[in-house]
Amino acid sequence: MLRSTYRLVNDASALLLDVPALVRGFERRTPGALPALLGWIDRAEALLSGHRLPAAADLAGLRARILAPAFEDARRRGDLRRRQTAAAVAALHDLQRTVQDALEPFSAKLRQARDLARQLLMIVAQSGAVRYDPAADLAAMIERVWALCTGHDQLKPLAAQLRALLSADDIRLLLAEEIDPRDFPMEMGLR
């Protein structure tokens, strides 16, 4: 089964955008900061594992460092929470960096695909071959644009490059994000 590069990048980016709030939680000594971080690690591990990325194991190792004080000498149990919090704060940057490093090749692929999609959309919009109908579904317009790109001899090479980077579903999601119907001429009689 093909995994969605588009969704991986969006979901991992959302996780990374949660890191400042996690840091603030520790900075303000919020009681829920440690459980929030452990929940974040669980979500990040699930995302990376779901895409079969070995960086999930790195996250598990960092989580183990945070949990390690719970398995130390019972005489030192009194300051367990403080030691776990210290381990969590020390691991936070490594956790963030692990997700970011795992994401980078996919982000680069998506950036390249986004540039190709923009080129294709600009060419199709300027050609006037696809017109915008405000009464029609945007998905139908995207299908018409993509059909033109894959069927037109001059656009096929760009479409093939885009297909080499992303799955068909990801391409449609990307086109939906990048398309601006105002760039396309309107259907006659709708102005």
mmCIF file with all atom_site columns, C-alpha atoms in Angstrom:
data_model
loop_
_atom_site.group_PDB
_atom_site.id
_atom_site.type_symbol
_atom_site.label_atom_id
_atom_site.label_alt_id
_atom_site.label_comp_id
_atom_site.label_asym_id
_atom_site.label_entity_id
_atom_site.label_seq_id
_atom_site.pdbx_PDB_ins_code
_atom_site.Cartn_x
_atom_site.Cartn_y
_atom_site.Cartn_z
_atom_site.occupancy
_atom_site.B_iso_or_equiv
_atom_site.pdbx_formal_charge
_atom_site.auth_seq_id
_atom_site.auth_comp_id
_atom_site.auth_asym_id
_atom_site.auth_atom_id
_atom_site.pdbx_PDB_model_num
ATOM 1   C CA . MET A 1 1   ? 0.000   0.000  0.000   1.00 0.00 ? 1   MET A CA 1
ATOM 2   C CA . LEU A 1 2   ? 1.285   3.453  -0.902  1.00 0.00 ? 2   LEU A CA 1
ATOM 3   C CA . ARG A 1 3   ? 1.566   5.822  2.006   1.00 0.00 ? 3   ARG A CA 1
ATOM 4   C CA . SER A 1 4   ? 0.655   9.439  1.517   1.00 0.00 ? 4   SER A CA 1
ATOM 5   C CA . THR A 1 5   ? 3.659   11.744 1.407   1.00 0.00 ? 5   THR A CA 1
ATOM 6   C CA . TYR A 1 6   ? 1.303   14.718 1.483   1.00 0.00 ? 6   TYR A CA 1
ATOM 7   C CA . ARG A 1 7   ? -0.389  13.575 4.704   1.00 0.00 ? 7   ARG A CA 1
ATOM 8   C CA . LEU A 1 8   ? 2.890   12.552 6.327   1.00 0.00 ? 8   LEU A CA 1
ATOM 9   C CA . VAL A 1 9   ? 4.357   16.011 5.756   1.00 0.00 ? 9   VAL A CA 1
ATOM 10  C CA . ASN A 1 10  ? 1.201   17.779 6.960   1.00 0.00 ? 10  ASN A CA 1
ATOM 11  C CA . ASP A 1 11  ? 0.769   15.569 10.042  1.00 0.00 ? 11  ASP A CA 1
ATOM 12  C CA . ALA A 1 12  ? 4.448   15.706 11.008  1.00 0.00 ? 12  ALA A CA 1
ATOM 13  C CA . SER A 1 13  ? 4.506   19.485 10.492  1.00 0.00 ? 13  SER A CA 1
ATOM 14  C CA . ALA A 1 14  ? 1.506   19.784 12.815  1.00 0.00 ? 14  ALA A CA 1
ATOM 15  C CA . LEU A 1 15  ? 3.375   17.742 15.418  1.00 0.00 ? 15  LEU A CA 1
ATOM 16  C CA . LEU A 1 16  ? 6.417   19.982 15.096  1.00 0.00 ? 16  LEU A CA 1
ATOM 17  C CA . LEU A 1 17  ? 4.241   23.055 15.541  1.00 0.00 ? 17  LEU A CA 1
ATOM 18  C CA . ASP A 1 18  ? 3.153   21.623 18.917  1.00 0.00 ? 18  ASP A CA 1
ATOM 19  C CA . VAL A 1 19  ? 6.738   21.673 20.244  1.00 0.00 ? 19  VAL A CA 1
ATOM 20  C CA . PRO A 1 20  ? 6.735   25.350 21.346  1.00 0.00 ? 20  PRO A CA 1
ATOM 21  C CA . ALA A 1 21  ? 3.649   24.727 23.497  1.00 0.00 ? 21  ALA A CA 1
ATOM 22  C CA . LEU A 1 22  ? 5.330   21.687 25.046  1.00 0.00 ? 22  LEU A CA 1
ATOM 23  C CA . VAL A 1 23  ? 8.425   23.734 25.871  1.00 0.00 ? 23  VAL A CA 1
ATOM 24  C CA . ARG A 1 24  ? 6.251   26.478 27.376  1.00 0.00 ? 24  ARG A CA 1
ATOM 25  C CA . GLY A 1 25  ? 4.573   23.857 29.554  1.00 0.00 ? 25  GLY A CA 1
ATOM 26  C CA . PHE A 1 26  ? 7.921   22.853 31.022  1.00 0.00 ? 26  PHE A CA 1
ATOM 27  C CA . GLU A 1 27  ? 9.077   26.450 31.262  1.00 0.00 ? 27  GLU A CA 1
ATOM 28  C CA . ARG A 1 28  ? 6.002   27.371 33.300  1.00 0.00 ? 28  ARG A CA 1
ATOM 29  C CA . ARG A 1 29  ? 6.243   24.131 35.294  1.00 0.00 ? 29  ARG A CA 1
ATOM 30  C CA . THR A 1 30  ? 2.763   23.112 34.245  1.00 0.00 ? 30  THR A CA 1
ATOM 31  C CA . PRO A 1 31  ? 1.789   19.857 36.016  1.00 0.00 ? 31  PRO A CA 1
ATOM 32  C CA . GLY A 1 32  ? 0.570   18.307 32.744  1.00 0.00 ? 32  GLY A CA 1
ATOM 33  C CA . ALA A 1 33  ? 3.739   19.053 30.789  1.00 0.00 ? 33  ALA A CA 1
ATOM 34  C CA . LEU A 1 34  ? 5.280   15.591 31.154  1.00 0.00 ? 34  LEU A CA 1
ATOM 35  C CA . PRO A 1 35  ? 2.095   13.679 30.219  1.00 0.00 ? 35  PRO A CA 1
ATOM 36  C CA . ALA A 1 36  ? 1.588   16.076 27.291  1.00 0.00 ? 36  ALA A CA 1
ATOM 37  C CA . LEU A 1 37  ? 5.104   15.328 26.030  1.00 0.00 ? 37  LEU A CA 1
ATOM 38  C CA . LEU A 1 38  ? 4.618   11.574 26.418  1.00 0.00 ? 38  LEU A CA 1
ATOM 39  C CA . GLY A 1 39  ? 1.370   11.864 24.447  1.00 0.00 ? 39  GLY A CA 1
ATOM 40  C CA . TRP A 1 40  ? 3.185   13.841 21.761  1.00 0.00 ? 40  TRP A CA 1
ATOM 41  C CA . ILE A 1 41  ? 5.855   11.132 21.552  1.00 0.00 ? 41  ILE A CA 1
ATOM 42  C CA . ASP A 1 42  ? 3.151   8.465  21.204  1.00 0.00 ? 42  ASP A CA 1
ATOM 43  C CA . ARG A 1 43  ? 1.521   10.380 18.340  1.00 0.00 ? 43  ARG A CA 1
ATOM 44  C CA . ALA A 1 44  ? 4.879   10.955 16.636  1.00 0.00 ? 44  ALA A CA 1
ATOM 45  C CA . GLU A 1 45  ? 5.864   7.285  16.999  1.00 0.00 ? 45  GLU A CA 1
ATOM 46  C CA . ALA A 1 46  ? 2.502   6.177  15.580  1.00 0.00 ? 46  ALA A CA 1
ATOM 47  C CA . LEU A 1 47  ? 2.860   8.526  12.618  1.00 0.00 ? 47  LEU A CA 1
ATOM 48  C CA . LEU A 1 48  ? 6.401   7.429  11.806  1.00 0.00 ? 48  LEU A CA 1
ATOM 49  C CA . SER A 1 49  ? 5.608   3.747  12.370  1.00 0.00 ? 49  SER A CA 1
ATOM 50  C CA . GLY A 1 50  ? 2.534   4.044  10.164  1.00 0.00 ? 50  GLY A CA 1
ATOM 51  C CA . HIS A 1 51  ? 4.807   5.238  7.374   1.00 0.00 ? 51  HIS A CA 1
ATOM 52  C CA . ARG A 1 52  ? 7.370   2.543  8.203   1.00 0.00 ? 52  ARG A CA 1
ATOM 53  C CA . LEU A 1 53  ? 10.080  5.039  9.117   1.00 0.00 ? 53  LEU A CA 1
ATOM 54  C CA . PRO A 1 54  ? 12.837  3.726  11.392  1.00 0.00 ? 54  PRO A CA 1
ATOM 55  C CA . ALA A 1 55  ? 12.994  7.078  13.206  1.00 0.00 ? 55  ALA A CA 1
ATOM 56  C CA . ALA A 1 56  ? 10.083  5.720  15.270  1.00 0.00 ? 56  ALA A CA 1
ATOM 57  C CA . ALA A 1 57  ? 12.652  3.559  17.056  1.00 0.00 ? 57  ALA A CA 1
ATOM 58  C CA . ASP A 1 58  ? 14.744  6.642  17.856  1.00 0.00 ? 58  ASP A CA 1
ATOM 59  C CA . LEU A 1 59  ? 11.697  8.248  19.441  1.00 0.00 ? 59  LEU A CA 1
ATOM 60  C CA . ALA A 1 60  ? 11.062  5.090  21.468  1.00 0.00 ? 60  ALA A CA 1
ATOM 61  C CA . GLY A 1 61  ? 14.650  5.210  22.721  1.00 0.00 ? 61  GLY A CA 1
ATOM 62  C CA . LEU A 1 62  ? 14.277  8.830  23.778  1.00 0.00 ? 62  LEU A CA 1
ATOM 63  C CA . ARG A 1 63  ? 10.982  7.980  25.503  1.00 0.00 ? 63  ARG A CA 1
ATOM 64  C CA . ALA A 1 64  ? 12.827  5.217  27.371  1.00 0.00 ? 64  ALA A CA 1
ATOM 65  C CA . ARG A 1 65  ? 15.305  7.802  28.704  1.00 0.00 ? 65  ARG A CA 1
ATOM 66  C CA . ILE A 1 66  ? 12.403  9.800  30.096  1.00 0.00 ? 66  ILE A CA 1
ATOM 67  C CA . LEU A 1 67  ? 10.864  6.720  31.701  1.00 0.00 ? 67  LEU A CA 1
ATOM 68  C CA . ALA A 1 68  ? 14.182  5.342  33.043  1.00 0.00 ? 68  ALA A CA 1
ATOM 69  C CA . PRO A 1 69  ? 14.067  7.119  36.434  1.00 0.00 ? 69  PRO A CA 1
ATOM 70  C CA . ALA A 1 70  ? 10.931  5.104  37.306  1.00 0.00 ? 70  ALA A CA 1
ATOM 71  C CA . PHE A 1 71  ? 13.029  1.931  37.188  1.00 0.00 ? 71  PHE A CA 1
ATOM 72  C CA . GLU A 1 72  ? 15.946  3.135  39.269  1.00 0.00 ? 72  GLU A CA 1
ATOM 73  C CA . ASP A 1 73  ? 16.640  2.455  42.931  1.00 0.00 ? 73  ASP A CA 1
ATOM 74  C CA . ALA A 1 74  ? 13.474  2.558  45.063  1.00 0.00 ? 74  ALA A CA 1
ATOM 75  C CA . ARG A 1 75  ? 15.219  4.733  47.671  1.00 0.00 ? 75  ARG A CA 1
ATOM 76  C CA . ARG A 1 76  ? 15.373  7.571  45.145  1.00 0.00 ? 76  ARG A CA 1
ATOM 77  C CA . ARG A 1 77  ? 11.658  7.361  44.286  1.00 0.00 ? 77  ARG A CA 1
ATOM 78  C CA . GLY A 1 78  ? 10.831  10.581 46.145  1.00 0.00 ? 78  GLY A CA 1
ATOM 79  C CA . ASP A 1 79  ? 12.172  12.831 43.419  1.00 0.00 ? 79  ASP A CA 1
ATOM 80  C CA . LEU A 1 80  ? 11.012  10.611 40.545  1.00 0.00 ? 80  LEU A CA 1
ATOM 81  C CA . ARG A 1 81  ? 8.800   13.239 38.925  1.00 0.00 ? 81  ARG A CA 1
ATOM 82  C CA . ARG A 1 82  ? 11.574  15.848 39.030  1.00 0.00 ? 82  ARG A CA 1
ATOM 83  C CA . ARG A 1 83  ? 14.115  13.459 37.468  1.00 0.00 ? 83  ARG A CA 1
ATOM 84  C CA . GLN A 1 84  ? 11.681  12.424 34.751  1.00 0.00 ? 84  GLN A CA 1
ATOM 85  C CA . THR A 1 85  ? 10.900  16.058 34.014  1.00 0.00 ? 85  THR A CA 1
ATOM 86  C CA . ALA A 1 86  ? 14.617  16.843 33.795  1.00 0.00 ? 86  ALA A CA 1
ATOM 87  C CA . ALA A 1 87  ? 15.124  13.902 31.419  1.00 0.00 ? 87  ALA A CA 1
ATOM 88  C CA . ALA A 1 88  ? 12.156  15.084 29.333  1.00 0.00 ? 88  ALA A CA 1
ATOM 89  C CA . VAL A 1 89  ? 13.482  18.616 29.032  1.00 0.00 ? 89  VAL A CA 1
ATOM 90  C CA . ALA A 1 90  ? 16.915  17.268 28.103  1.00 0.00 ? 90  ALA A CA 1
ATOM 91  C CA . ALA A 1 91  ? 15.388  15.030 25.405  1.00 0.00 ? 91  ALA A CA 1
ATOM 92  C CA . LEU A 1 92  ? 12.993  17.572 23.915  1.00 0.00 ? 92  LEU A CA 1
ATOM 93  C CA . HIS A 1 93  ? 15.377  18.957 21.316  1.00 0.00 ? 93  HIS A CA 1
ATOM 94  C CA . ASP A 1 94  ? 16.455  15.462 20.271  1.00 0.00 ? 94  ASP A CA 1
ATOM 95  C CA . LEU A 1 95  ? 12.803  14.439 19.946  1.00 0.00 ? 95  LEU A CA 1
ATOM 96  C CA . GLN A 1 96  ? 12.029  17.440 17.760  1.00 0.00 ? 96  GLN A CA 1
ATOM 97  C CA . ARG A 1 97  ? 15.167  16.922 15.674  1.00 0.00 ? 97  ARG A CA 1
ATOM 98  C CA . THR A 1 98  ? 14.360  13.219 15.139  1.00 0.00 ? 98  THR A CA 1
ATOM 99  C CA . VAL A 1 99  ? 10.924  14.017 13.709  1.00 0.00 ? 99  VAL A CA 1
ATOM 100 C CA . GLN A 1 100 ? 12.303  16.885 11.639  1.00 0.00 ? 100 GLN A CA 1
ATOM 101 C CA . ASP A 1 101 ? 15.136  14.780 10.200  1.00 0.00 ? 101 ASP A CA 1
ATOM 102 C CA . ALA A 1 102 ? 12.741  11.937 9.332   1.00 0.00 ? 102 ALA A CA 1
ATOM 103 C CA . LEU A 1 103 ? 10.437  14.427 7.639   1.00 0.00 ? 103 LEU A CA 1
ATOM 104 C CA . GLU A 1 104 ? 13.047  16.297 5.581   1.00 0.00 ? 104 GLU A CA 1
ATOM 105 C CA . PRO A 1 105 ? 13.328  13.965 2.547   1.00 0.00 ? 105 PRO A CA 1
ATOM 106 C CA . PHE A 1 106 ? 9.537   13.897 2.250   1.00 0.00 ? 106 PHE A CA 1
ATOM 107 C CA . SER A 1 107 ? 9.305   17.668 2.668   1.00 0.00 ? 107 SER A CA 1
ATOM 108 C CA . ALA A 1 108 ? 11.868  18.149 -0.094  1.00 0.00 ? 108 ALA A CA 1
ATOM 109 C CA . LYS A 1 109 ? 9.900   15.808 -2.369  1.00 0.00 ? 109 LYS A CA 1
ATOM 110 C CA . LEU A 1 110 ? 6.678   17.698 -1.599  1.00 0.00 ? 110 LEU A CA 1
ATOM 111 C CA . ARG A 1 111 ? 8.354   21.079 -2.240  1.00 0.00 ? 111 ARG A CA 1
ATOM 112 C CA . GLN A 1 112 ? 9.556   19.822 -5.619  1.00 0.00 ? 112 GLN A CA 1
ATOM 113 C CA . ALA A 1 113 ? 6.080   18.467 -6.409  1.00 0.00 ? 113 ALA A CA 1
ATOM 114 C CA . ARG A 1 114 ? 4.496   21.760 -5.333  1.00 0.00 ? 114 ARG A CA 1
ATOM 115 C CA . ASP A 1 115 ? 6.743   23.678 -7.763  1.00 0.00 ? 115 ASP A CA 1
ATOM 116 C CA . LEU A 1 116 ? 5.795   21.323 -10.606 1.00 0.00 ? 116 LEU A CA 1
ATOM 117 C CA . ALA A 1 117 ? 2.084   21.598 -9.726  1.00 0.00 ? 117 ALA A CA 1
ATOM 118 C CA . ARG A 1 118 ? 2.306   25.389 -9.748  1.00 0.00 ? 118 ARG A CA 1
ATOM 119 C CA . GLN A 1 119 ? 3.977   25.315 -13.166 1.00 0.00 ? 119 GLN A CA 1
ATOM 120 C CA . LEU A 1 120 ? 1.301   23.039 -14.559 1.00 0.00 ? 120 LEU A CA 1
ATOM 121 C CA . LEU A 1 121 ? -1.522  25.110 -13.091 1.00 0.00 ? 121 LEU A CA 1
ATOM 122 C CA . MET A 1 122 ? -0.029  28.307 -14.481 1.00 0.00 ? 122 MET A CA 1
ATOM 123 C CA . ILE A 1 123 ? 0.347   26.824 -17.968 1.00 0.00 ? 123 ILE A CA 1
ATOM 124 C CA . VAL A 1 124 ? -3.186  25.414 -17.986 1.00 0.00 ? 124 VAL A CA 1
ATOM 125 C CA . ALA A 1 125 ? -4.677  28.651 -16.634 1.00 0.00 ? 125 ALA A CA 1
ATOM 126 C CA . GLN A 1 126 ? -2.878  30.768 -19.229 1.00 0.00 ? 126 GLN A CA 1
ATOM 127 C CA . SER A 1 127 ? -3.888  28.437 -22.042 1.00 0.00 ? 127 SER A CA 1
ATOM 128 C CA . GLY A 1 128 ? -7.585  28.904 -21.325 1.00 0.00 ? 128 GLY A CA 1
ATOM 129 C CA . ALA A 1 129 ? -8.158  25.184 -22.015 1.00 0.00 ? 129 ALA A CA 1
ATOM 130 C CA . VAL A 1 130 ? -9.904  24.760 -18.655 1.00 0.00 ? 130 VAL A CA 1
ATOM 131 C CA . ARG A 1 131 ? -12.468 27.304 -17.590 1.00 0.00 ? 131 ARG A CA 1
ATOM 132 C CA . TYR A 1 132 ? -13.737 28.087 -14.123 1.00 0.00 ? 132 TYR A CA 1
ATOM 133 C CA . ASP A 1 133 ? -17.401 27.486 -13.451 1.00 0.00 ? 133 ASP A CA 1
ATOM 134 C CA . PRO A 1 134 ? -18.359 28.816 -9.989  1.00 0.00 ? 134 PRO A CA 1
ATOM 135 C CA . ALA A 1 135 ? -21.426 26.564 -9.990  1.00 0.00 ? 135 ALA A CA 1
ATOM 136 C CA . ALA A 1 136 ? -19.336 23.420 -10.559 1.00 0.00 ? 136 ALA A CA 1
ATOM 137 C CA . ASP A 1 137 ? -17.434 21.398 -8.002  1.00 0.00 ? 137 ASP A CA 1
ATOM 138 C CA . LEU A 1 138 ? -13.753 22.311 -7.523  1.00 0.00 ? 138 LEU A CA 1
ATOM 139 C CA . ALA A 1 139 ? -12.886 18.601 -7.555  1.00 0.00 ? 139 ALA A CA 1
ATOM 140 C CA . ALA A 1 140 ? -14.304 18.359 -11.068 1.00 0.00 ? 140 ALA A CA 1
ATOM 141 C CA . MET A 1 141 ? -12.141 21.274 -12.168 1.00 0.00 ? 141 MET A CA 1
ATOM 142 C CA . ILE A 1 142 ? -9.064  19.622 -10.666 1.00 0.00 ? 142 ILE A CA 1
ATOM 143 C CA . GLU A 1 143 ? -9.902  16.415 -12.547 1.00 0.00 ? 143 GLU A CA 1
ATOM 144 C CA . ARG A 1 144 ? -10.193 18.367 -15.809 1.00 0.00 ? 144 ARG A CA 1
ATOM 145 C CA . VAL A 1 145 ? -6.859  20.092 -15.170 1.00 0.00 ? 145 VAL A CA 1
ATOM 146 C CA . TRP A 1 146 ? -5.126  16.815 -14.316 1.00 0.00 ? 146 TRP A CA 1
ATOM 147 C CA . ALA A 1 147 ? -6.667  15.028 -17.315 1.00 0.00 ? 147 ALA A CA 1
ATOM 148 C CA . LEU A 1 148 ? -5.362  17.801 -19.564 1.00 0.00 ? 148 LEU A CA 1
ATOM 149 C CA . CYS A 1 149 ? -1.893  17.577 -17.994 1.00 0.00 ? 149 CYS A CA 1
ATOM 150 C CA . THR A 1 150 ? -1.675  13.812 -18.464 1.00 0.00 ? 150 THR A CA 1
ATOM 151 C CA . GLY A 1 151 ? -3.176  13.863 -21.950 1.00 0.00 ? 151 GLY A CA 1
ATOM 152 C CA . HIS A 1 152 ? -1.437  16.847 -23.560 1.00 0.00 ? 152 HIS A CA 1
ATOM 153 C CA . ASP A 1 153 ? 1.844   15.985 -25.288 1.00 0.00 ? 153 ASP A CA 1
ATOM 154 C CA . GLN A 1 154 ? 3.640   19.105 -24.075 1.00 0.00 ? 154 GLN A CA 1
ATOM 155 C CA . LEU A 1 155 ? 2.422   18.776 -20.472 1.00 0.00 ? 155 LEU A CA 1
ATOM 156 C CA . LYS A 1 156 ? 3.001   15.024 -20.142 1.00 0.00 ? 156 LYS A CA 1
ATOM 157 C CA . PRO A 1 157 ? 6.681   15.353 -19.153 1.00 0.00 ? 157 PRO A CA 1
ATOM 158 C CA . LEU A 1 158 ? 5.834   17.660 -16.223 1.00 0.00 ? 158 LEU A CA 1
ATOM 159 C CA . ALA A 1 159 ? 2.922   15.421 -15.235 1.00 0.00 ? 159 ALA A CA 1
ATOM 160 C CA . ALA A 1 160 ? 5.229   12.388 -15.348 1.00 0.00 ? 160 ALA A CA 1
ATOM 161 C CA . GLN A 1 161 ? 7.715   14.146 -13.071 1.00 0.00 ? 161 GLN A CA 1
ATOM 162 C CA . LEU A 1 162 ? 4.904   14.924 -10.666 1.00 0.00 ? 162 LEU A CA 1
ATOM 163 C CA . ARG A 1 163 ? 3.717   11.300 -10.759 1.00 0.00 ? 163 ARG A CA 1
ATOM 164 C CA . ALA A 1 164 ? 7.252   10.140 -9.991  1.00 0.00 ? 164 ALA A CA 1
ATOM 165 C CA . LEU A 1 165 ? 7.164   12.188 -6.784  1.00 0.00 ? 165 LEU A CA 1
ATOM 166 C CA . LEU A 1 166 ? 3.632   11.613 -5.479  1.00 0.00 ? 166 LEU A CA 1
ATOM 167 C CA . SER A 1 167 ? 0.750   9.180  -5.671  1.00 0.00 ? 167 SER A CA 1
ATOM 168 C CA . ALA A 1 168 ? -2.332  10.099 -7.709  1.00 0.00 ? 168 ALA A CA 1
ATOM 169 C CA . ASP A 1 169 ? -4.309  10.916 -4.560  1.00 0.00 ? 169 ASP A CA 1
ATOM 170 C CA . ASP A 1 170 ? -1.511  13.127 -3.227  1.00 0.00 ? 170 ASP A CA 1
ATOM 171 C CA . ILE A 1 171 ? -1.338  14.942 -6.564  1.00 0.00 ? 171 ILE A CA 1
ATOM 172 C CA . ARG A 1 172 ? -5.046  15.734 -6.383  1.00 0.00 ? 172 ARG A CA 1
ATOM 173 C CA . LEU A 1 173 ? -4.696  16.979 -2.799  1.00 0.00 ? 173 LEU A CA 1
ATOM 174 C CA . LEU A 1 174 ? -1.752  19.145 -3.811  1.00 0.00 ? 174 LEU A CA 1
ATOM 175 C CA . LEU A 1 175 ? -3.580  20.549 -6.831  1.00 0.00 ? 175 LEU A CA 1
ATOM 176 C CA . ALA A 1 176 ? -6.586  21.322 -4.636  1.00 0.00 ? 176 ALA A CA 1
ATOM 177 C CA . GLU A 1 177 ? -4.329  23.248 -2.267  1.00 0.00 ? 177 GLU A CA 1
ATOM 178 C CA . GLU A 1 178 ? -2.495  25.138 -5.015  1.00 0.00 ? 178 GLU A CA 1
ATOM 179 C CA . ILE A 1 179 ? -5.275  25.918 -7.476  1.00 0.00 ? 179 ILE A CA 1
ATOM 180 C CA . ASP A 1 180 ? -6.759  29.399 -7.516  1.00 0.00 ? 180 ASP A CA 1
ATOM 181 C CA . PRO A 1 181 ? -9.909  29.409 -9.657  1.00 0.00 ? 181 PRO A CA 1
ATOM 182 C CA . ARG A 1 182 ? -9.535  33.170 -10.171 1.00 0.00 ? 182 ARG A CA 1
ATOM 183 C CA . ASP A 1 183 ? -6.488  32.440 -12.369 1.00 0.00 ? 183 ASP A CA 1
ATOM 184 C CA . PHE A 1 184 ? -8.682  30.566 -14.835 1.00 0.00 ? 184 PHE A CA 1
ATOM 185 C CA . PRO A 1 185 ? -11.007 32.213 -17.333 1.00 0.00 ? 185 PRO A CA 1
ATOM 186 C CA . MET A 1 186 ? -14.660 31.986 -16.326 1.00 0.00 ? 186 MET A CA 1
ATOM 187 C CA . GLU A 1 187 ? -17.291 30.116 -18.279 1.00 0.00 ? 187 GLU A CA 1
ATOM 188 C CA . MET A 1 188 ? -19.103 32.378 -20.720 1.00 0.00 ? 188 MET A CA 1
ATOM 189 C CA . GLY A 1 189 ? -22.212 34.034 -19.322 1.00 0.00 ? 189 GLY A CA 1
ATOM 190 C CA . LEU A 1 190 ? -21.117 33.668 -15.697 1.00 0.00 ? 190 LEU A CA 1
ATOM 191 C CA . ARG A 1 191 ? -19.230 36.910 -15.277 1.00 0.00 ? 191 ARG A CA 1
#
